[in-house]
């Protein structure tokens, strides 16, 4: 647990930087019995409290709502608090007769990222343009993932903050402002699932959903000592989620423990006619309940490969590079994305590798484990010519009555939607002297050369390396650097969050999981990421669980009661 020693060190660190803070220990009121029971509670633990009738669902939901009221003005994690709806749902659960069957998420208070449709709520997508009075993007129905969570018994208590269109590694949105890291509000929680990770790690919700187009579940999970799951693309439907790049987008759970994440993923997975990728699952795809894959001590005998390109800092450019862009321009885009692994993160990662070895695993580190040629292959998966189609489909099925297309929105509101999500971003639509025009994926004769062919080649190299070296998974840092202080300029500019070299996971659609890897000397969290074979999500969760149980790195943050105060003169 995060005790008075940790709190004193955290307070001393802030004071040394000229910032006066309220006392992080003595000034806080003593925890109540309910606080002691619910802080860091797990899904099984809370449901035991329900089963023994120690608390009702309404009491617990109210406790979480009170936590939001107490801390959200400081941390800005939950953009829309759904108090009345949550309490009504809790009352319905409490009204069930004794002995009634309950879902796997019975009475679990959760939060949902603000780009995900909840019937009757504004899908802000982090953008002020979807919140204009009288013209809000009010969802006509639930996204399937929301409907599944509700059917499992979850109590949705709010929509979480996120940067505009999920298009940032930072946490600032035009609709709600900046979210702070729960371990130090000055620092970035990363993006774009910033609100969910801060809400979950700060115990404003038991778990939540994130979305991930290049790193947006996994990178913020790493900054906040929580578990972030990127499922095999197609395991969980993305229909009803406002897209950034629908060919790379994914959604998954964020939780404080692997067990809770496994329970949530079991509830979220399933096919959806509005998301054709969910129909591609093979017959032997691993399905829930994923808790059956969780066995402590199972790291013994496992083999993990460390991608060589990630230790160098080579990175895939966002959206990739389509086939008609010259090779010199494709190589330049890779070079421009070069992002070295900073020394504090390298040191932390090497410590995590030692922990894996101590648990009986073998680490394979050599230049043949996904070298730069792998990056070159992945980078030729060019998805940007198709992004407009994703936003059109979303508005058609999940837009409000006033607008069901990009064109309708522009007529009704009198302003365009953000350029990058409709295929008009200058930096993405012009490469190497080539202009990329938006196309329909299903009818485009270039789709094979742009997407499908390069993806098959890159996937073949990914799997061939696993087969040749007999690897159970790959392991690597989820981010290339510690979270930055967002109150200070970074490289002469306002910080846009920590950064990651993990977008290749989205390009392939393979599963990945982030778990807590400990803490930097200054007290901010470190994460560790595993990726594995497609449709073997249970095996990967089992690896993450075994590492979690072998290390027990996570401790909860000490939250600031009154925010940061200017230093007295």
mmCIF file with all atom_site columns, C-alpha atoms in Angstrom, residues 251-454:
data_model
loop_
_atom_site.group_PDB
_atom_site.id
_atom_site.type_symbol
_atom_site.label_atom_id
_atom_site.label_alt_id
_atom_site.label_comp_id
_atom_site.label_asym_id
_atom_site.label_entity_id
_atom_site.label_seq_id
_atom_site.pdbx_PDB_ins_code
_atom_site.Cartn_x
_atom_site.Cartn_y
_atom_site.Cartn_z
_atom_site.occupancy
_atom_site.B_iso_or_equiv
_atom_site.pdbx_formal_charge
_atom_site.auth_seq_id
_atom_site.auth_comp_id
_atom_site.auth_asym_id
_atom_site.auth_atom_id
_atom_site.pdbx_PDB_model_num
ATOM 1   C CA . UNK A 1 251 ? -11.714 -0.832  -27.828 1.00 0.00 ? 251 UNK A CA 1
ATOM 2   C CA . UNK A 1 252 ? -10.978 -2.754  -24.648 1.00 0.00 ? 252 UNK A CA 1
ATOM 3   C CA . UNK A 1 253 ? -11.145 -2.641  -20.857 1.00 0.00 ? 253 UNK A CA 1
ATOM 4   C CA . UNK A 1 254 ? -9.017  -0.643  -18.424 1.00 0.00 ? 254 UNK A CA 1
ATOM 5   C CA . UNK A 1 255 ? -8.903  -1.971  -14.856 1.00 0.00 ? 255 UNK A CA 1
ATOM 6   C CA . UNK A 1 256 ? -6.731  -2.076  -11.749 1.00 0.00 ? 256 UNK A CA 1
ATOM 7   C CA . UNK A 1 257 ? -6.173  -5.831  -11.940 1.00 0.00 ? 257 UNK A CA 1
ATOM 8   C CA . UNK A 1 258 ? -5.828  -8.379  -14.715 1.00 0.00 ? 258 UNK A CA 1
ATOM 9   C CA . UNK A 1 259 ? -8.676  -10.380 -13.189 1.00 0.00 ? 259 UNK A CA 1
ATOM 10  C CA . UNK A 1 260 ? -11.061 -7.445  -13.465 1.00 0.00 ? 260 UNK A CA 1
ATOM 11  C CA . UNK A 1 261 ? -9.897  -6.754  -17.032 1.00 0.00 ? 261 UNK A CA 1
ATOM 12  C CA . UNK A 1 262 ? -10.477 -10.400 -17.954 1.00 0.00 ? 262 UNK A CA 1
ATOM 13  C CA . UNK A 1 263 ? -14.014 -10.313 -16.530 1.00 0.00 ? 263 UNK A CA 1
ATOM 14  C CA . UNK A 1 264 ? -14.776 -7.109  -18.434 1.00 0.00 ? 264 UNK A CA 1
ATOM 15  C CA . UNK A 1 265 ? -13.349 -8.403  -21.724 1.00 0.00 ? 265 UNK A CA 1
ATOM 16  C CA . UNK A 1 266 ? -15.469 -11.545 -21.393 1.00 0.00 ? 266 UNK A CA 1
ATOM 17  C CA . UNK A 1 267 ? -18.547 -9.330  -21.229 1.00 0.00 ? 267 UNK A CA 1
ATOM 18  C CA . UNK A 1 268 ? -17.470 -6.989  -24.058 1.00 0.00 ? 268 UNK A CA 1
ATOM 19  C CA . UNK A 1 269 ? -16.514 -9.541  -26.739 1.00 0.00 ? 269 UNK A CA 1
ATOM 20  C CA . UNK A 1 270 ? -18.872 -10.787 -29.436 1.00 0.00 ? 270 UNK A CA 1
ATOM 21  C CA . UNK A 1 271 ? -19.889 -10.383 -33.069 1.00 0.00 ? 271 UNK A CA 1
ATOM 22  C CA . UNK A 1 272 ? -21.842 -7.390  -34.377 1.00 0.00 ? 272 UNK A CA 1
ATOM 23  C CA . UNK A 1 273 ? -23.407 -6.989  -37.854 1.00 0.00 ? 273 UNK A CA 1
ATOM 24  C CA . UNK A 1 274 ? -22.414 -3.313  -37.799 1.00 0.00 ? 274 UNK A CA 1
ATOM 25  C CA . UNK A 1 275 ? -18.740 -4.289  -37.461 1.00 0.00 ? 275 UNK A CA 1
ATOM 26  C CA . UNK A 1 276 ? -17.894 -6.857  -40.177 1.00 0.00 ? 276 UNK A CA 1
ATOM 27  C CA . UNK A 1 277 ? -14.434 -7.518  -38.715 1.00 0.00 ? 277 UNK A CA 1
ATOM 28  C CA . UNK A 1 278 ? -16.122 -9.286  -35.785 1.00 0.00 ? 278 UNK A CA 1
ATOM 29  C CA . UNK A 1 279 ? -17.295 -11.970 -38.237 1.00 0.00 ? 279 UNK A CA 1
ATOM 30  C CA . UNK A 1 280 ? -13.697 -12.901 -39.118 1.00 0.00 ? 280 UNK A CA 1
ATOM 31  C CA . UNK A 1 281 ? -12.935 -14.743 -35.874 1.00 0.00 ? 281 UNK A CA 1
ATOM 32  C CA . UNK A 1 282 ? -11.764 -18.306 -36.521 1.00 0.00 ? 282 UNK A CA 1
ATOM 33  C CA . UNK A 1 283 ? -13.560 -21.255 -34.955 1.00 0.00 ? 283 UNK A CA 1
ATOM 34  C CA . UNK A 1 284 ? -10.722 -21.788 -32.478 1.00 0.00 ? 284 UNK A CA 1
ATOM 35  C CA . UNK A 1 285 ? -10.600 -18.173 -31.265 1.00 0.00 ? 285 UNK A CA 1
ATOM 36  C CA . UNK A 1 286 ? -10.281 -18.016 -27.483 1.00 0.00 ? 286 UNK A CA 1
ATOM 37  C CA . UNK A 1 287 ? -13.475 -16.672 -25.909 1.00 0.00 ? 287 UNK A CA 1
ATOM 38  C CA . UNK A 1 288 ? -14.458 -15.910 -22.356 1.00 0.00 ? 288 UNK A CA 1
ATOM 39  C CA . UNK A 1 289 ? -14.638 -16.416 -19.530 1.00 0.00 ? 289 UNK A CA 1
ATOM 40  C CA . UNK A 1 290 ? -11.033 -15.270 -19.701 1.00 0.00 ? 290 UNK A CA 1
ATOM 41  C CA . UNK A 1 291 ? -10.548 -15.814 -15.984 1.00 0.00 ? 291 UNK A CA 1
ATOM 42  C CA . UNK A 1 292 ? -10.032 -19.507 -16.831 1.00 0.00 ? 292 UNK A CA 1
ATOM 43  C CA . UNK A 1 293 ? -6.668  -18.547 -18.368 1.00 0.00 ? 293 UNK A CA 1
ATOM 44  C CA . UNK A 1 294 ? -5.370  -16.830 -15.218 1.00 0.00 ? 294 UNK A CA 1
ATOM 45  C CA . UNK A 1 295 ? -2.914  -19.049 -13.366 1.00 0.00 ? 295 UNK A CA 1
ATOM 46  C CA . UNK A 1 296 ? -0.158  -17.726 -11.059 1.00 0.00 ? 296 UNK A CA 1
ATOM 47  C CA . UNK A 1 297 ? 3.305   -19.091 -11.682 1.00 0.00 ? 297 UNK A CA 1
ATOM 48  C CA . UNK A 1 298 ? 2.680   -19.757 -15.362 1.00 0.00 ? 298 UNK A CA 1
ATOM 49  C CA . UNK A 1 299 ? 5.653   -17.650 -16.497 1.00 0.00 ? 299 UNK A CA 1
ATOM 50  C CA . UNK A 1 300 ? 7.937   -20.586 -15.817 1.00 0.00 ? 300 UNK A CA 1
ATOM 51  C CA . UNK A 1 301 ? 9.195   -21.952 -19.135 1.00 0.00 ? 301 UNK A CA 1
ATOM 52  C CA . UNK A 1 302 ? 7.742   -19.075 -21.187 1.00 0.00 ? 302 UNK A CA 1
ATOM 53  C CA . UNK A 1 303 ? 9.866   -17.414 -23.893 1.00 0.00 ? 303 UNK A CA 1
ATOM 54  C CA . UNK A 1 304 ? 9.589   -13.708 -24.683 1.00 0.00 ? 304 UNK A CA 1
ATOM 55  C CA . UNK A 1 305 ? 11.151  -11.808 -27.567 1.00 0.00 ? 305 UNK A CA 1
ATOM 56  C CA . UNK A 1 306 ? 12.171  -8.161  -27.339 1.00 0.00 ? 306 UNK A CA 1
ATOM 57  C CA . UNK A 1 307 ? 11.540  -6.329  -30.655 1.00 0.00 ? 307 UNK A CA 1
ATOM 58  C CA . UNK A 1 308 ? 14.900  -4.952  -31.775 1.00 0.00 ? 308 UNK A CA 1
ATOM 59  C CA . UNK A 1 309 ? 13.387  -1.946  -33.537 1.00 0.00 ? 309 UNK A CA 1
ATOM 60  C CA . UNK A 1 310 ? 11.706  -0.713  -30.358 1.00 0.00 ? 310 UNK A CA 1
ATOM 61  C CA . UNK A 1 311 ? 14.928  -0.604  -28.345 1.00 0.00 ? 311 UNK A CA 1
ATOM 62  C CA . UNK A 1 312 ? 16.463  1.467   -31.164 1.00 0.00 ? 312 UNK A CA 1
ATOM 63  C CA . UNK A 1 313 ? 13.511  3.869   -31.323 1.00 0.00 ? 313 UNK A CA 1
ATOM 64  C CA . UNK A 1 314 ? 12.345  3.082   -34.861 1.00 0.00 ? 314 UNK A CA 1
ATOM 65  C CA . UNK A 1 315 ? 8.627   3.721   -35.193 1.00 0.00 ? 315 UNK A CA 1
ATOM 66  C CA . UNK A 1 316 ? 5.807   3.219   -37.671 1.00 0.00 ? 316 UNK A CA 1
ATOM 67  C CA . UNK A 1 317 ? 4.189   6.456   -38.931 1.00 0.00 ? 317 UNK A CA 1
ATOM 68  C CA . UNK A 1 318 ? 0.532   6.925   -38.017 1.00 0.00 ? 318 UNK A CA 1
ATOM 69  C CA . UNK A 1 319 ? -1.857  5.618   -40.739 1.00 0.00 ? 319 UNK A CA 1
ATOM 70  C CA . UNK A 1 320 ? 1.133   4.110   -42.581 1.00 0.00 ? 320 UNK A CA 1
ATOM 71  C CA . UNK A 1 321 ? 2.154   4.987   -46.147 1.00 0.00 ? 321 UNK A CA 1
ATOM 72  C CA . UNK A 1 322 ? 0.021   3.914   -49.159 1.00 0.00 ? 322 UNK A CA 1
ATOM 73  C CA . UNK A 1 323 ? 1.494   2.046   -52.120 1.00 0.00 ? 323 UNK A CA 1
ATOM 74  C CA . UNK A 1 324 ? 1.520   4.984   -54.565 1.00 0.00 ? 324 UNK A CA 1
ATOM 75  C CA . UNK A 1 325 ? 3.786   7.092   -52.311 1.00 0.00 ? 325 UNK A CA 1
ATOM 76  C CA . UNK A 1 326 ? 7.465   6.828   -53.387 1.00 0.00 ? 326 UNK A CA 1
ATOM 77  C CA . UNK A 1 327 ? 9.782   4.654   -51.309 1.00 0.00 ? 327 UNK A CA 1
ATOM 78  C CA . UNK A 1 328 ? 12.040  7.594   -50.422 1.00 0.00 ? 328 UNK A CA 1
ATOM 79  C CA . UNK A 1 329 ? 9.036   9.368   -48.878 1.00 0.00 ? 329 UNK A CA 1
ATOM 80  C CA . UNK A 1 330 ? 8.025   6.223   -46.972 1.00 0.00 ? 330 UNK A CA 1
ATOM 81  C CA . UNK A 1 331 ? 11.529  5.930   -45.529 1.00 0.00 ? 331 UNK A CA 1
ATOM 82  C CA . UNK A 1 332 ? 11.548  9.623   -44.635 1.00 0.00 ? 332 UNK A CA 1
ATOM 83  C CA . UNK A 1 333 ? 8.288   9.232   -42.725 1.00 0.00 ? 333 UNK A CA 1
ATOM 84  C CA . UNK A 1 334 ? 9.869   6.415   -40.701 1.00 0.00 ? 334 UNK A CA 1
ATOM 85  C CA . UNK A 1 335 ? 12.990  8.498   -40.061 1.00 0.00 ? 335 UNK A CA 1
ATOM 86  C CA . UNK A 1 336 ? 10.898  11.496  -38.981 1.00 0.00 ? 336 UNK A CA 1
ATOM 87  C CA . UNK A 1 337 ? 9.158   9.297   -36.390 1.00 0.00 ? 337 UNK A CA 1
ATOM 88  C CA . UNK A 1 338 ? 12.404  8.073   -34.810 1.00 0.00 ? 338 UNK A CA 1
ATOM 89  C CA . UNK A 1 339 ? 11.864  8.169   -31.049 1.00 0.00 ? 339 UNK A CA 1
ATOM 90  C CA . UNK A 1 340 ? 14.720  6.888   -28.870 1.00 0.00 ? 340 UNK A CA 1
ATOM 91  C CA . UNK A 1 341 ? 14.007  4.950   -25.716 1.00 0.00 ? 341 UNK A CA 1
ATOM 92  C CA . UNK A 1 342 ? 14.909  7.347   -22.921 1.00 0.00 ? 342 UNK A CA 1
ATOM 93  C CA . UNK A 1 343 ? 17.318  6.090   -20.292 1.00 0.00 ? 343 UNK A CA 1
ATOM 94  C CA . UNK A 1 344 ? 14.942  6.042   -17.265 1.00 0.00 ? 344 UNK A CA 1
ATOM 95  C CA . UNK A 1 345 ? 12.509  3.929   -19.261 1.00 0.00 ? 345 UNK A CA 1
ATOM 96  C CA . UNK A 1 346 ? 15.262  1.639   -20.528 1.00 0.00 ? 346 UNK A CA 1
ATOM 97  C CA . UNK A 1 347 ? 16.460  1.042   -16.954 1.00 0.00 ? 347 UNK A CA 1
ATOM 98  C CA . UNK A 1 348 ? 12.920  0.269   -15.794 1.00 0.00 ? 348 UNK A CA 1
ATOM 99  C CA . UNK A 1 349 ? 12.367  -2.104  -18.720 1.00 0.00 ? 349 UNK A CA 1
ATOM 100 C CA . UNK A 1 350 ? 15.567  -4.026  -18.034 1.00 0.00 ? 350 UNK A CA 1
ATOM 101 C CA . UNK A 1 351 ? 14.433  -4.435  -14.413 1.00 0.00 ? 351 UNK A CA 1
ATOM 102 C CA . UNK A 1 352 ? 11.156  -5.888  -15.664 1.00 0.00 ? 352 UNK A CA 1
ATOM 103 C CA . UNK A 1 353 ? 13.065  -8.341  -17.841 1.00 0.00 ? 353 UNK A CA 1
ATOM 104 C CA . UNK A 1 354 ? 15.006  -9.442  -14.756 1.00 0.00 ? 354 UNK A CA 1
ATOM 105 C CA . UNK A 1 355 ? 11.676  -9.989  -12.976 1.00 0.00 ? 355 UNK A CA 1
ATOM 106 C CA . UNK A 1 356 ? 10.469  -12.164 -15.839 1.00 0.00 ? 356 UNK A CA 1
ATOM 107 C CA . UNK A 1 357 ? 13.680  -14.205 -15.653 1.00 0.00 ? 357 UNK A CA 1
ATOM 108 C CA . UNK A 1 358 ? 13.293  -14.558 -11.890 1.00 0.00 ? 358 UNK A CA 1
ATOM 109 C CA . UNK A 1 359 ? 9.816   -15.985 -12.504 1.00 0.00 ? 359 UNK A CA 1
ATOM 110 C CA . UNK A 1 360 ? 11.291  -18.669 -14.786 1.00 0.00 ? 360 UNK A CA 1
ATOM 111 C CA . UNK A 1 361 ? 10.934  -17.056 -18.216 1.00 0.00 ? 361 UNK A CA 1
ATOM 112 C CA . UNK A 1 362 ? 13.549  -16.838 -20.962 1.00 0.00 ? 362 UNK A CA 1
ATOM 113 C CA . UNK A 1 363 ? 14.194  -13.510 -22.687 1.00 0.00 ? 363 UNK A CA 1
ATOM 114 C CA . UNK A 1 364 ? 15.346  -13.505 -26.319 1.00 0.00 ? 364 UNK A CA 1
ATOM 115 C CA . UNK A 1 365 ? 17.145  -10.304 -27.268 1.00 0.00 ? 365 UNK A CA 1
ATOM 116 C CA . UNK A 1 366 ? 18.944  -10.177 -30.615 1.00 0.00 ? 366 UNK A CA 1
ATOM 117 C CA . UNK A 1 367 ? 18.856  -8.222  -33.855 1.00 0.00 ? 367 UNK A CA 1
ATOM 118 C CA . UNK A 1 368 ? 16.663  -10.801 -35.617 1.00 0.00 ? 368 UNK A CA 1
ATOM 119 C CA . UNK A 1 369 ? 13.665  -10.214 -33.334 1.00 0.00 ? 369 UNK A CA 1
ATOM 120 C CA . UNK A 1 370 ? 11.550  -7.862  -35.477 1.00 0.00 ? 370 UNK A CA 1
ATOM 121 C CA . UNK A 1 371 ? 14.328  -5.669  -36.958 1.00 0.00 ? 371 UNK A CA 1
ATOM 122 C CA . UNK A 1 372 ? 13.848  -2.464  -38.932 1.00 0.00 ? 372 UNK A CA 1
ATOM 123 C CA . UNK A 1 373 ? 12.734  -4.451  -41.987 1.00 0.00 ? 373 UNK A CA 1
ATOM 124 C CA . UNK A 1 374 ? 9.607   -5.343  -40.003 1.00 0.00 ? 374 UNK A CA 1
ATOM 125 C CA . UNK A 1 375 ? 8.895   -1.630  -39.487 1.00 0.00 ? 375 UNK A CA 1
ATOM 126 C CA . UNK A 1 376 ? 9.316   -1.021  -43.225 1.00 0.00 ? 376 UNK A CA 1
ATOM 127 C CA . UNK A 1 377 ? 6.720   -3.743  -43.959 1.00 0.00 ? 377 UNK A CA 1
ATOM 128 C CA . UNK A 1 378 ? 4.218   -2.544  -41.367 1.00 0.00 ? 378 UNK A CA 1
ATOM 129 C CA . UNK A 1 379 ? 4.614   1.069   -42.441 1.00 0.00 ? 379 UNK A CA 1
ATOM 130 C CA . UNK A 1 380 ? 3.331   0.213   -45.913 1.00 0.00 ? 380 UNK A CA 1
ATOM 131 C CA . UNK A 1 381 ? -0.112  -0.599  -44.478 1.00 0.00 ? 381 UNK A CA 1
ATOM 132 C CA . UNK A 1 382 ? -1.662  2.658   -45.658 1.00 0.00 ? 382 UNK A CA 1
ATOM 133 C CA . UNK A 1 383 ? -5.083  3.348   -44.120 1.00 0.00 ? 383 UNK A CA 1
ATOM 134 C CA . UNK A 1 384 ? -5.494  7.122   -44.459 1.00 0.00 ? 384 UNK A CA 1
ATOM 135 C CA . UNK A 1 385 ? -7.271  7.023   -47.876 1.00 0.00 ? 385 UNK A CA 1
ATOM 136 C CA . UNK A 1 386 ? -10.210 5.326   -46.133 1.00 0.00 ? 386 UNK A CA 1
ATOM 137 C CA . UNK A 1 387 ? -10.738 7.339   -42.917 1.00 0.00 ? 387 UNK A CA 1
ATOM 138 C CA . UNK A 1 388 ? -13.668 9.414   -44.217 1.00 0.00 ? 388 UNK A CA 1
ATOM 139 C CA . UNK A 1 389 ? -15.722 6.273   -44.745 1.00 0.00 ? 389 UNK A CA 1
ATOM 140 C CA . UNK A 1 390 ? -15.434 5.467   -41.049 1.00 0.00 ? 390 UNK A CA 1
ATOM 141 C CA . UNK A 1 391 ? -16.912 8.794   -39.931 1.00 0.00 ? 391 UNK A CA 1
ATOM 142 C CA . UNK A 1 392 ? -19.682 8.512   -42.513 1.00 0.00 ? 392 UNK A CA 1
ATOM 143 C CA . UNK A 1 393 ? -20.674 5.076   -41.202 1.00 0.00 ? 393 UNK A CA 1
ATOM 144 C CA . UNK A 1 394 ? -20.600 6.280   -37.611 1.00 0.00 ? 394 UNK A CA 1
ATOM 145 C CA . UNK A 1 395 ? -22.847 9.299   -38.246 1.00 0.00 ? 395 UNK A CA 1
ATOM 146 C CA . UNK A 1 396 ? -25.220 7.215   -40.377 1.00 0.00 ? 396 UNK A CA 1
ATOM 147 C CA . UNK A 1 397 ? -25.852 4.740   -37.579 1.00 0.00 ? 397 UNK A CA 1
ATOM 148 C CA . UNK A 1 398 ? -25.114 6.703   -34.399 1.00 0.00 ? 398 UNK A CA 1
ATOM 149 C CA . UNK A 1 399 ? -25.603 10.364  -35.313 1.00 0.00 ? 399 UNK A CA 1
ATOM 150 C CA . UNK A 1 400 ? -28.465 12.486  -33.930 1.00 0.00 ? 400 UNK A CA 1
ATOM 151 C CA . UNK A 1 401 ? -31.607 13.270  -35.991 1.00 0.00 ? 401 UNK A CA 1
ATOM 152 C CA . UNK A 1 402 ? -30.094 16.548  -37.255 1.00 0.00 ? 402 UNK A CA 1
ATOM 153 C CA . UNK A 1 403 ? -27.169 14.946  -39.071 1.00 0.00 ? 403 UNK A CA 1
ATOM 154 C CA . UNK A 1 404 ? -26.375 11.487  -40.331 1.00 0.00 ? 404 UNK A CA 1
ATOM 155 C CA . UNK A 1 405 ? -23.401 12.331  -42.543 1.00 0.00 ? 405 UNK A CA 1
ATOM 156 C CA . UNK A 1 406 ? -20.387 14.608  -42.671 1.00 0.00 ? 406 UNK A CA 1
ATOM 157 C CA . UNK A 1 407 ? -22.202 16.798  -45.198 1.00 0.00 ? 407 UNK A CA 1
ATOM 158 C CA . UNK A 1 408 ? -25.287 17.036  -42.960 1.00 0.00 ? 408 UNK A CA 1
ATOM 159 C CA . UNK A 1 409 ? -23.138 18.116  -40.032 1.00 0.00 ? 409 UNK A CA 1
ATOM 160 C CA . UNK A 1 410 ? -21.522 20.909  -42.030 1.00 0.00 ? 410 UNK A CA 1
ATOM 161 C CA . UNK A 1 411 ? -24.929 22.172  -43.201 1.00 0.00 ? 411 UNK A CA 1
ATOM 162 C CA . UNK A 1 412 ? -26.546 22.047  -39.757 1.00 0.00 ? 412 UNK A CA 1
ATOM 163 C CA . UNK A 1 413 ? -23.645 23.432  -37.736 1.00 0.00 ? 413 UNK A CA 1
ATOM 164 C CA . UNK A 1 414 ? -21.989 25.644  -40.316 1.00 0.00 ? 414 UNK A CA 1
ATOM 165 C CA . UNK A 1 415 ? -18.462 24.383  -39.680 1.00 0.00 ? 415 UNK A CA 1
ATOM 166 C CA . UNK A 1 416 ? -16.457 21.347  -40.782 1.00 0.00 ? 416 UNK A CA 1
ATOM 167 C CA . UNK A 1 417 ? -15.611 18.299  -38.725 1.00 0.00 ? 417 UNK A CA 1
ATOM 168 C CA . UNK A 1 418 ? -11.939 17.947  -37.814 1.00 0.00 ? 418 UNK A CA 1
ATOM 169 C CA . UNK A 1 419 ? -9.834  17.505  -40.925 1.00 0.00 ? 419 UNK A CA 1
ATOM 170 C CA . UNK A 1 420 ? -7.915  14.382  -39.898 1.00 0.00 ? 420 UNK A CA 1
ATOM 171 C CA . UNK A 1 421 ? -11.019 12.276  -39.220 1.00 0.00 ? 421 UNK A CA 1
ATOM 172 C CA . UNK A 1 422 ? -12.567 13.040  -42.625 1.00 0.00 ? 422 UNK A CA 1
ATOM 173 C CA . UNK A 1 423 ? -9.393  12.625  -44.672 1.00 0.00 ? 423 UNK A CA 1
ATOM 174 C CA . UNK A 1 424 ? -8.527  16.273  -45.224 1.00 0.00 ? 424 UNK A CA 1
ATOM 175 C CA . UNK A 1 425 ? -5.565  16.707  -42.884 1.00 0.00 ? 425 UNK A CA 1
ATOM 176 C CA . UNK A 1 426 ? -2.721  18.427  -44.716 1.00 0.00 ? 426 UNK A CA 1
ATOM 177 C CA . UNK A 1 427 ? 0.018   16.426  -43.007 1.00 0.00 ? 427 UNK A CA 1
ATOM 178 C CA . UNK A 1 428 ? -1.625  13.075  -43.780 1.00 0.00 ? 428 UNK A CA 1
ATOM 179 C CA . UNK A 1 429 ? -3.191  13.614  -47.209 1.00 0.00 ? 429 UNK A CA 1
ATOM 180 C CA . UNK A 1 430 ? 0.006   14.827  -48.911 1.00 0.00 ? 430 UNK A CA 1
ATOM 181 C CA . UNK A 1 431 ? 3.054   12.540  -48.902 1.00 0.00 ? 431 UNK A CA 1
ATOM 182 C CA . UNK A 1 432 ? 6.103   12.659  -51.160 1.00 0.00 ? 432 UNK A CA 1
ATOM 183 C CA . UNK A 1 433 ? 4.388   14.844  -53.723 1.00 0.00 ? 433 UNK A CA 1
ATOM 184 C CA . UNK A 1 434 ? 1.349   12.556  -53.847 1.00 0.00 ? 434 UNK A CA 1
ATOM 185 C CA . UNK A 1 435 ? -2.140  13.696  -52.844 1.00 0.00 ? 435 UNK A CA 1
ATOM 186 C CA . UNK A 1 436 ? -4.195  10.970  -51.148 1.00 0.00 ? 436 UNK A CA 1
ATOM 187 C CA . UNK A 1 437 ? -7.850  11.079  -52.122 1.00 0.00 ? 437 UNK A CA 1
ATOM 188 C CA . UNK A 1 438 ? -10.525 9.429   -50.027 1.00 0.00 ? 438 UNK A CA 1
ATOM 189 C CA . UNK A 1 439 ? -11.844 6.110   -51.312 1.00 0.00 ? 439 UNK A CA 1
ATOM 190 C CA . UNK A 1 440 ? -14.319 3.367   -50.495 1.00 0.00 ? 440 UNK A CA 1
ATOM 191 C CA . UNK A 1 441 ? -12.382 0.377   -49.205 1.00 0.00 ? 441 UNK A CA 1
ATOM 192 C CA . UNK A 1 442 ? -14.764 -2.241  -50.578 1.00 0.00 ? 442 UNK A CA 1
ATOM 193 C CA . UNK A 1 443 ? -14.602 -0.965  -54.168 1.00 0.00 ? 443 UNK A CA 1
ATOM 194 C CA . UNK A 1 444 ? -11.076 0.461   -54.286 1.00 0.00 ? 444 UNK A CA 1
ATOM 195 C CA . UNK A 1 445 ? -8.809  -1.510  -56.664 1.00 0.00 ? 445 UNK A CA 1
ATOM 196 C CA . UNK A 1 446 ? -5.816  -0.195  -54.696 1.00 0.00 ? 446 UNK A CA 1
ATOM 197 C CA . UNK A 1 447 ? -7.005  -1.699  -51.376 1.00 0.00 ? 447 UNK A CA 1
ATOM 198 C CA . UNK A 1 448 ? -4.935  -4.853  -51.894 1.00 0.00 ? 448 UNK A CA 1
ATOM 199 C CA . UNK A 1 449 ? -1.739  -2.881  -52.495 1.00 0.00 ? 449 UNK A CA 1
ATOM 200 C CA . UNK A 1 450 ? -2.479  -0.309  -49.787 1.00 0.00 ? 450 UNK A CA 1
ATOM 201 C CA . UNK A 1 451 ? -3.712  -2.496  -46.936 1.00 0.00 ? 451 UNK A CA 1
ATOM 202 C CA . UNK A 1 452 ? -4.289  -6.210  -47.352 1.00 0.00 ? 452 UNK A CA 1
ATOM 203 C CA . UNK A 1 453 ? -1.066  -7.240  -49.066 1.00 0.00 ? 453 UNK A CA 1
ATOM 204 C CA . UNK A 1 454 ? 1.294   -5.320  -46.753 1.00 0.00 ? 454 UNK A CA 1
#
